[in-house]
Short mmCIF file of C-alpha atoms in Angstrom, two decimals:
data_model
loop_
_atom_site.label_atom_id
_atom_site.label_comp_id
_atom_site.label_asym_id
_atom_site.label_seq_id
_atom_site.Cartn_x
_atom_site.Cartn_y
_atom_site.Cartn_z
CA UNK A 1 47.63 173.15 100.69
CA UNK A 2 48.25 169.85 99.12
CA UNK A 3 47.76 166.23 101.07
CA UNK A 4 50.66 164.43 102.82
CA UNK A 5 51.63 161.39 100.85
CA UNK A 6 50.53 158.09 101.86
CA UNK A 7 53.62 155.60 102.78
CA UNK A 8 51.48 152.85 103.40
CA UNK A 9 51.85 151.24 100.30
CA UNK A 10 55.63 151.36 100.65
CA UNK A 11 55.53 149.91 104.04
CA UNK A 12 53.53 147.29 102.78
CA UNK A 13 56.05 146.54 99.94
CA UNK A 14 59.23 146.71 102.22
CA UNK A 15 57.57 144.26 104.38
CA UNK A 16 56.51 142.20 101.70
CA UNK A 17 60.33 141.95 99.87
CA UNK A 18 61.94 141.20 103.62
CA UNK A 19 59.34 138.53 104.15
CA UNK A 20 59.90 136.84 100.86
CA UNK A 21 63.82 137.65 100.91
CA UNK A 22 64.13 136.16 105.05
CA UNK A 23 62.41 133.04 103.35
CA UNK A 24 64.46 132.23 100.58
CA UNK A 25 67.53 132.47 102.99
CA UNK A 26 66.15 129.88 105.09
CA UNK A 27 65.12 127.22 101.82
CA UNK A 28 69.20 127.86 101.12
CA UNK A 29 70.30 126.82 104.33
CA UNK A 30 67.75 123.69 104.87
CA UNK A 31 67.21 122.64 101.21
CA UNK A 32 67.95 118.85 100.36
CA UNK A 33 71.88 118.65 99.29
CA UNK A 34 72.39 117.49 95.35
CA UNK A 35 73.16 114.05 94.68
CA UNK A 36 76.73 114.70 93.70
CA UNK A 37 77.62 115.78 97.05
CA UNK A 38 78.29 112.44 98.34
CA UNK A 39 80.37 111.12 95.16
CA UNK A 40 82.58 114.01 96.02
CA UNK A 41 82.98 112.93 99.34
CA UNK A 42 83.44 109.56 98.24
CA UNK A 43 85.91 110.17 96.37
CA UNK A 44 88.45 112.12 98.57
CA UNK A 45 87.75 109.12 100.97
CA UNK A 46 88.66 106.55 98.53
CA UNK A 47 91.78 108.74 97.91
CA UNK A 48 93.06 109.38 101.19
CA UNK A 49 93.06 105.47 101.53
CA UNK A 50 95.20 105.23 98.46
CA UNK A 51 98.70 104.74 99.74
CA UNK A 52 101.34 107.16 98.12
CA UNK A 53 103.80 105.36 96.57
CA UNK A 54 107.56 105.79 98.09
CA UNK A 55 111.08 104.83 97.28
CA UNK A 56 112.80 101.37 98.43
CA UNK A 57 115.44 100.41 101.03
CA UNK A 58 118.88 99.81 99.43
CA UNK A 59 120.70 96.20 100.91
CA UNK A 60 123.06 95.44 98.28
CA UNK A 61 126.47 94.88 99.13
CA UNK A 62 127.48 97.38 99.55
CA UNK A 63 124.95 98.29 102.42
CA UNK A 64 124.17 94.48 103.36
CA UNK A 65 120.90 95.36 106.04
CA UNK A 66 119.75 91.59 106.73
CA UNK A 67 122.12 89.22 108.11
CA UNK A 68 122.29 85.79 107.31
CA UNK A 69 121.25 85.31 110.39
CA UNK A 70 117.97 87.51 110.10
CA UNK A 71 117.71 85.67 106.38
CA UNK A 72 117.41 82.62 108.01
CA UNK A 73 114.82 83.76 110.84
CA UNK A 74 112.47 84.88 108.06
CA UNK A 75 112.53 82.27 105.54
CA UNK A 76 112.65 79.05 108.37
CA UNK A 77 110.53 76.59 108.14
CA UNK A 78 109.42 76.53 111.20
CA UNK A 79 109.17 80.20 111.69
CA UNK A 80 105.24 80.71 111.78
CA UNK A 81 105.30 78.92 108.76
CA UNK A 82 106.75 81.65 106.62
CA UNK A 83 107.82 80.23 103.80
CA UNK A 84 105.31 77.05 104.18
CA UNK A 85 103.09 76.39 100.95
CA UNK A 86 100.15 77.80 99.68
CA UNK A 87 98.27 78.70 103.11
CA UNK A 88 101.59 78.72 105.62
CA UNK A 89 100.04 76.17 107.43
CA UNK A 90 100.44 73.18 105.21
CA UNK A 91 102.53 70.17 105.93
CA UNK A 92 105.45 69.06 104.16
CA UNK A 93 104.23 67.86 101.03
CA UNK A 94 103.99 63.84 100.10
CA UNK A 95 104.27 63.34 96.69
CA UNK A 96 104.42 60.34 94.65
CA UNK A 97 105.27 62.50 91.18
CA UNK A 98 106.58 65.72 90.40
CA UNK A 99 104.29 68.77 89.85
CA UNK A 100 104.35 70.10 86.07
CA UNK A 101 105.33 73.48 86.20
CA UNK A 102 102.89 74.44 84.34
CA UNK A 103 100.09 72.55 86.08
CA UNK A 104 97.38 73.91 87.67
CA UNK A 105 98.36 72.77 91.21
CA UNK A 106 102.02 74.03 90.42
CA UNK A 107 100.98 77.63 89.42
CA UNK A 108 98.76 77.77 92.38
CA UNK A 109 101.16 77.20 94.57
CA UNK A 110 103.65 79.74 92.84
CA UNK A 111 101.23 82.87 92.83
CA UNK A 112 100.79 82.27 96.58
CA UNK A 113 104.21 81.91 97.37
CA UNK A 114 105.14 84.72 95.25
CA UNK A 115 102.23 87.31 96.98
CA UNK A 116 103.79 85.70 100.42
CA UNK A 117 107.11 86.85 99.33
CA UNK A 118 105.64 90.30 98.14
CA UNK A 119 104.05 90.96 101.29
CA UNK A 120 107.19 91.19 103.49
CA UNK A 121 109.37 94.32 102.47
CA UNK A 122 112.40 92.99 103.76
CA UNK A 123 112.49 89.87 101.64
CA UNK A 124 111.56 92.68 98.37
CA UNK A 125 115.02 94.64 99.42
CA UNK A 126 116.82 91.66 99.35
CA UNK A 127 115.20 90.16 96.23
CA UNK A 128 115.51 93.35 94.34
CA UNK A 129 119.51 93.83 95.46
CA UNK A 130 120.15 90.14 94.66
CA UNK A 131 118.52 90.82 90.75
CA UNK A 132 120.04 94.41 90.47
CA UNK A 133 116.09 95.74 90.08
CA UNK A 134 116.65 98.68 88.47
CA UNK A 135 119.70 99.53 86.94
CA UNK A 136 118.34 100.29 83.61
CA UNK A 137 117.02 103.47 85.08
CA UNK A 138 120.76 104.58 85.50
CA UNK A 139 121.94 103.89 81.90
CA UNK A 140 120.19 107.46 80.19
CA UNK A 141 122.75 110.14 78.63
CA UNK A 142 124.41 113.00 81.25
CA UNK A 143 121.98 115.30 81.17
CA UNK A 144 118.85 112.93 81.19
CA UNK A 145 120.01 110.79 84.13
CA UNK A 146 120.63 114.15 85.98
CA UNK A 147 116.53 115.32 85.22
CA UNK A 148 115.58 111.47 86.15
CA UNK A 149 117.53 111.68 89.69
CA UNK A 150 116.20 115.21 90.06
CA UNK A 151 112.72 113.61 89.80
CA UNK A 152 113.17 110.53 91.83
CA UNK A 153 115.29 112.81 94.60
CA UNK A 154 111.23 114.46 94.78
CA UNK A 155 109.72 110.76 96.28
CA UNK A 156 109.78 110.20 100.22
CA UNK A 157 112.65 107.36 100.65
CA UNK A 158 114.43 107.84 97.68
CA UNK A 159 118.08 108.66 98.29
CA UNK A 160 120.37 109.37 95.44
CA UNK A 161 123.44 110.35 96.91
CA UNK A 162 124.20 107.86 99.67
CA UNK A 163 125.14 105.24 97.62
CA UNK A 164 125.08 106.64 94.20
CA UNK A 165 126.23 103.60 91.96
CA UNK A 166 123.26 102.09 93.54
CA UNK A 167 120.95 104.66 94.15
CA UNK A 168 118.30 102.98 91.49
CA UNK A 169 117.51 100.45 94.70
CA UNK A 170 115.91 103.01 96.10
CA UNK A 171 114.07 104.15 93.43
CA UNK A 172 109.74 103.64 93.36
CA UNK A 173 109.78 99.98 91.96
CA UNK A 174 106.97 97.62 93.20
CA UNK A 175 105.57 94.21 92.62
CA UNK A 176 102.19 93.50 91.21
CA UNK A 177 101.38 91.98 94.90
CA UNK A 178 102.73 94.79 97.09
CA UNK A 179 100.44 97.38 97.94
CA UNK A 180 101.88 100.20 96.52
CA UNK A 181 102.20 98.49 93.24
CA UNK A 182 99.00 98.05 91.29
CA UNK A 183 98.38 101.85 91.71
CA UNK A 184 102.59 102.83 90.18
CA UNK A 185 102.06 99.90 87.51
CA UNK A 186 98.36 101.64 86.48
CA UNK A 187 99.60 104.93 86.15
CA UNK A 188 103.07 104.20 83.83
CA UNK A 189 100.80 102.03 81.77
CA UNK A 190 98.10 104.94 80.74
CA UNK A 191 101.12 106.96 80.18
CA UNK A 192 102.02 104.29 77.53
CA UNK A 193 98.81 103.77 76.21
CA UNK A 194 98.59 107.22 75.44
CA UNK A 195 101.65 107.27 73.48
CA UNK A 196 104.79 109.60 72.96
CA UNK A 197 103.66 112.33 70.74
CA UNK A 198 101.16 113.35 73.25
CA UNK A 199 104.03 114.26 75.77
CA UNK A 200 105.18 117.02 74.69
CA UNK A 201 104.50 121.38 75.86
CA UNK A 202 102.71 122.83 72.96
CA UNK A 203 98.94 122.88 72.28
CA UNK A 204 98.67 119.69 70.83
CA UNK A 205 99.78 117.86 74.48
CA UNK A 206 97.56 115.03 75.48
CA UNK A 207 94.43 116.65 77.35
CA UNK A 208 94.44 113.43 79.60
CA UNK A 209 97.89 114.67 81.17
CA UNK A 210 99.06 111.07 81.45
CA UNK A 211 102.68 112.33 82.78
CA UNK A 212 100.93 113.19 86.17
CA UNK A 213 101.41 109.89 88.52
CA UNK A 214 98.68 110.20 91.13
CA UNK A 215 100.05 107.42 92.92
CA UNK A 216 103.49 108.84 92.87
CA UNK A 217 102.62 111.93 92.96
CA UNK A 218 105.18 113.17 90.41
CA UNK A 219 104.84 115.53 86.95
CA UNK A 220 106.96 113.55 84.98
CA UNK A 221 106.74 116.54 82.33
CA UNK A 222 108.10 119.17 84.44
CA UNK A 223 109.80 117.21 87.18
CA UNK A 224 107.25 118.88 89.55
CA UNK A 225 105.20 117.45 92.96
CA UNK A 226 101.91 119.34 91.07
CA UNK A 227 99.68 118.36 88.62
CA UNK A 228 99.62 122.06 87.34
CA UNK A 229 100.76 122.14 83.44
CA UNK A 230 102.13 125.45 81.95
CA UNK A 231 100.12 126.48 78.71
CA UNK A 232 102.00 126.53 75.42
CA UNK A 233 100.68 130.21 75.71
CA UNK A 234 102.95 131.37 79.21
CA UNK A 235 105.45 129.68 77.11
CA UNK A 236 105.75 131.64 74.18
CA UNK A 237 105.20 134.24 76.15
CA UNK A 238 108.38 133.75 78.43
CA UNK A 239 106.28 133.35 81.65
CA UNK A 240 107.35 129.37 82.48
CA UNK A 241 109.34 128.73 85.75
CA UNK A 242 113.32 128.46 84.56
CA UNK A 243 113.56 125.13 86.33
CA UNK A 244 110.36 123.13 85.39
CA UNK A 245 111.43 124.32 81.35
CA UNK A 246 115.10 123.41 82.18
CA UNK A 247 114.02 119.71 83.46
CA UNK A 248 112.04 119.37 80.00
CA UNK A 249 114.88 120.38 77.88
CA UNK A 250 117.16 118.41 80.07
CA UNK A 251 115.07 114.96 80.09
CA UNK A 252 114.65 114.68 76.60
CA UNK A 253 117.62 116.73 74.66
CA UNK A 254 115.88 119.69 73.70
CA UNK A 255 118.36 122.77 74.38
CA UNK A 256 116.03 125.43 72.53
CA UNK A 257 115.03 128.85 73.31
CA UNK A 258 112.03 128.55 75.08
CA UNK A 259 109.24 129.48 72.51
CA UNK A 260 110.86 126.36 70.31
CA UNK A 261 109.01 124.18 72.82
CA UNK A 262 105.39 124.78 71.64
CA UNK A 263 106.51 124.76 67.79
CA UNK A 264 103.92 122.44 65.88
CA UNK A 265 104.92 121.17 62.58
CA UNK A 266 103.29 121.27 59.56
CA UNK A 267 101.90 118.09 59.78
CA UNK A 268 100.28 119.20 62.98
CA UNK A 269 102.66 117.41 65.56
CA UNK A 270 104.41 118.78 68.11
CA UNK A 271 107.74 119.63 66.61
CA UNK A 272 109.71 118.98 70.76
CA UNK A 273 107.85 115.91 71.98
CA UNK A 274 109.20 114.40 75.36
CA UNK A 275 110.36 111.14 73.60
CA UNK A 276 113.56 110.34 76.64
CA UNK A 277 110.35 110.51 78.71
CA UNK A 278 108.57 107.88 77.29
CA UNK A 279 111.63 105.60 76.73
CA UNK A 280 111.91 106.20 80.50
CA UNK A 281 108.40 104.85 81.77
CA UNK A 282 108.95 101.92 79.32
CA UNK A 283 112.19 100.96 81.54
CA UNK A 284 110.31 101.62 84.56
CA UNK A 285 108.05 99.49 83.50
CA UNK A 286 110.00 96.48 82.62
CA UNK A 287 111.79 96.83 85.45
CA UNK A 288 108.60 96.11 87.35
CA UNK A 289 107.83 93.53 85.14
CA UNK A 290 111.27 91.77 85.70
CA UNK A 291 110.60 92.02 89.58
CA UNK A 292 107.30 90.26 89.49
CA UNK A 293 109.63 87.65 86.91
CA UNK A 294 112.27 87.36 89.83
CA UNK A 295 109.79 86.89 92.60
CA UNK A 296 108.61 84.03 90.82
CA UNK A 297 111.45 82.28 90.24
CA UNK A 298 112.44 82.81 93.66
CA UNK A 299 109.19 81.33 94.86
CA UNK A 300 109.84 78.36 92.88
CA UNK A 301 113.25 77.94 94.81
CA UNK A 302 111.91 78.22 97.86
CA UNK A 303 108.74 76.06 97.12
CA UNK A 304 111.35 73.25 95.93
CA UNK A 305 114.21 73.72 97.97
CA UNK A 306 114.72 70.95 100.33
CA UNK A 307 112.91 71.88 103.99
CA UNK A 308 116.55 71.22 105.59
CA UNK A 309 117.24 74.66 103.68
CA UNK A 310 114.59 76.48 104.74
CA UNK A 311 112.54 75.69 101.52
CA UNK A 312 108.88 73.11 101.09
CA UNK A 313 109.80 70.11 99.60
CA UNK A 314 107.61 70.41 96.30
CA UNK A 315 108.72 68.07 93.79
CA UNK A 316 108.29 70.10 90.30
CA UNK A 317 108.79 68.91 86.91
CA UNK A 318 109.44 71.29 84.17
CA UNK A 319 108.65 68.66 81.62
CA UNK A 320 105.33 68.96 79.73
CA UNK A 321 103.76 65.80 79.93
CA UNK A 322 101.95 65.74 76.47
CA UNK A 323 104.42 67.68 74.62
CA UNK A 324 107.87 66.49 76.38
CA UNK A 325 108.92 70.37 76.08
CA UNK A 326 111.71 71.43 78.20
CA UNK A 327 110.36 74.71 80.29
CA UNK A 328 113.42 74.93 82.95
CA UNK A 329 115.08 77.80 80.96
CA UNK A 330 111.81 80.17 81.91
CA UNK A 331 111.93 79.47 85.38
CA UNK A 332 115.31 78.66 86.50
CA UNK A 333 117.62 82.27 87.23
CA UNK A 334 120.43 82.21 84.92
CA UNK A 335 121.56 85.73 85.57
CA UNK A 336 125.52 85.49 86.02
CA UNK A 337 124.82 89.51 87.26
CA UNK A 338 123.03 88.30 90.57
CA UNK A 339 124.73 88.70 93.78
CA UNK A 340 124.83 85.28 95.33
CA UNK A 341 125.57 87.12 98.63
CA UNK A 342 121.72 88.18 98.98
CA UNK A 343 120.30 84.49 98.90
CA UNK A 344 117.07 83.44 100.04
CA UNK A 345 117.73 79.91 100.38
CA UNK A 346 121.02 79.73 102.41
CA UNK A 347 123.52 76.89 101.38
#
């Protein structure tokens, strides 16, 4: 008759393996966190507190928002000091010579009227209505301008069909001193850093995607609200979304079966780059750059216009003392287009 078999070994070794099993389960839950764990956090905090970027209010003439009335509240002298010097608190200047323009005093004075002017939203609409801000983003071929309203239509406050001769009023265009500009301006300018022959849907594209606008939150490749690129692969193989291929061909003149898209050349370029793109951000761009341009000159008006019209007082010169060089010609509008109607300084 033969022996029973000993389990005690086996009991022992079950015991053992949930012991050593129940332990490890509890280091998982209580070991230290990694050091990267914060940075993540970190950095979804710093970009919740990242403003997105939206479109403008339109107050041209043709929808005048401020009266001369309200004009006159904001910019008055008087009114909490609004358009008052460097500080808003100064007194009325007593001068015994002219500022040069170019002076240090001068440009001091400038800069912080200009961020004053920046800072109030209203006094932007009415700036960028009086310069026409914009328009240059209207002026692409049929079936460009159609992709580019398409993608501005995407932005929160953009409205394209209200008003359509001015619809570019409304359009994502912001001055270095507003808050949603340094943030717009950053993102268009990596996009031209990077250059055009980067833009384009085969597999040499840029691997820095810089047609996605984080502050905008716009695919300027695909006219999309997502990051999310189609690979030159789902391409060839037919498997992009109708519309987002549509917008490319559209934007930049490319009306090509599909699998033309992610042709590369022989010379290793991308044979369908997204050139109407690029030529787009470089308008966007100077349009920016011509509101920051306005903003100053209209600082300068107000910082010299007499305190009867709602302006300082400053005495400038544009007059280089060592040189005798005439500078008014760089400051002083000269823009037959503005509309006189939308005027900061009230005559």
């Amino acid at each position: 008759m033969e022996n029973p078999t000993n389990k005690t070994p086996l009991l022992v070794i079950g015991l053992l393996l949930i012991l050593a099993l129940g332990g490890w389960a509890v280091w998982a839950v209580l070991r230290p966190k990694k050091e990267e764990e914060p940075t993540v956090t970190t950095k979804k905090e710093t970009a919740a507190s990242t403003p997105v970027v939206t479109g403008r209010n339109n107050v041209s003439s043709q929808n005048t928002g401020l009266t001369k009335e309200q004009i006159a509240f904001l910019f008055g002298h008087n009114n909490s000091s609004f358009n008052s010097g460097n500080t808003g608190n100064e007194n009325q200047p007593k001068q015994k010579e002219p500022l040069y323009i170019k002076g240090t005093r001068a440009q001091a004075l400038i800069t912080a009227k200009a961020e004053h002017l920046q800072s109030k939203v209203a006094v932007m609409d009415i700036i960028r209505a009086k310069y026409d801000i914009g328009r240059e983003l209207i002026k692409f071929n049929s079936d460009t301008q159609k992709a580019i309203d398409q993608l501005f239509d995407k932005v929160s406050g953009v409205d394209v069909h209200s008003d359509p001769a001015k619809r570019y009023l409304t359009f994502p265009i912001y001055g270095k001193h507003e808050s949603q500009g340094p943030a717009l301006r950053s993102d268009l300018q990596k996009l031209l850093d990077r250059g055009w022959e980067g833009l384009n849907l085969s597999n040499k594209r840029d691997p820095t995607m810089p047609w996605w606008l984080p502050s905008v939150q716009l695919n300027l490749l695909l006219g999309t609200t997502v990051s999310t690129t189609i690979s030159a692969d789902n391409i060839w193989w037919y498997w992009g979304q109708r519309s987002e291929l549509d917008f490319f061909k559209d934007f930049n003149g490319h009306q090509v079966d599909d699998r033309w898209l992610v042709k590369v050349n022989d010379n290793g370029k991308a044979a369908y780059p997204a050139g109407n793109l690029y030529t787009f951000v470089q308008r966007w761009v100077e349009a920016i750059d011509q509101l920051n341009k306005v903003t100053e000159w209209e600082a300068i008006r107000t910082l010299t216009a007499p305190t009867s019209k709602g302006g300082d007082g400053w005495l400038f010169t544009y007059l280089d003392p060592e040189t005798g060089t005439d500078y008014s010609k760089n400051y002083d509008p000269q823009d037959s287009r503005t509309n006189d109607a939308l005027d900061l300084i009230l005559t």
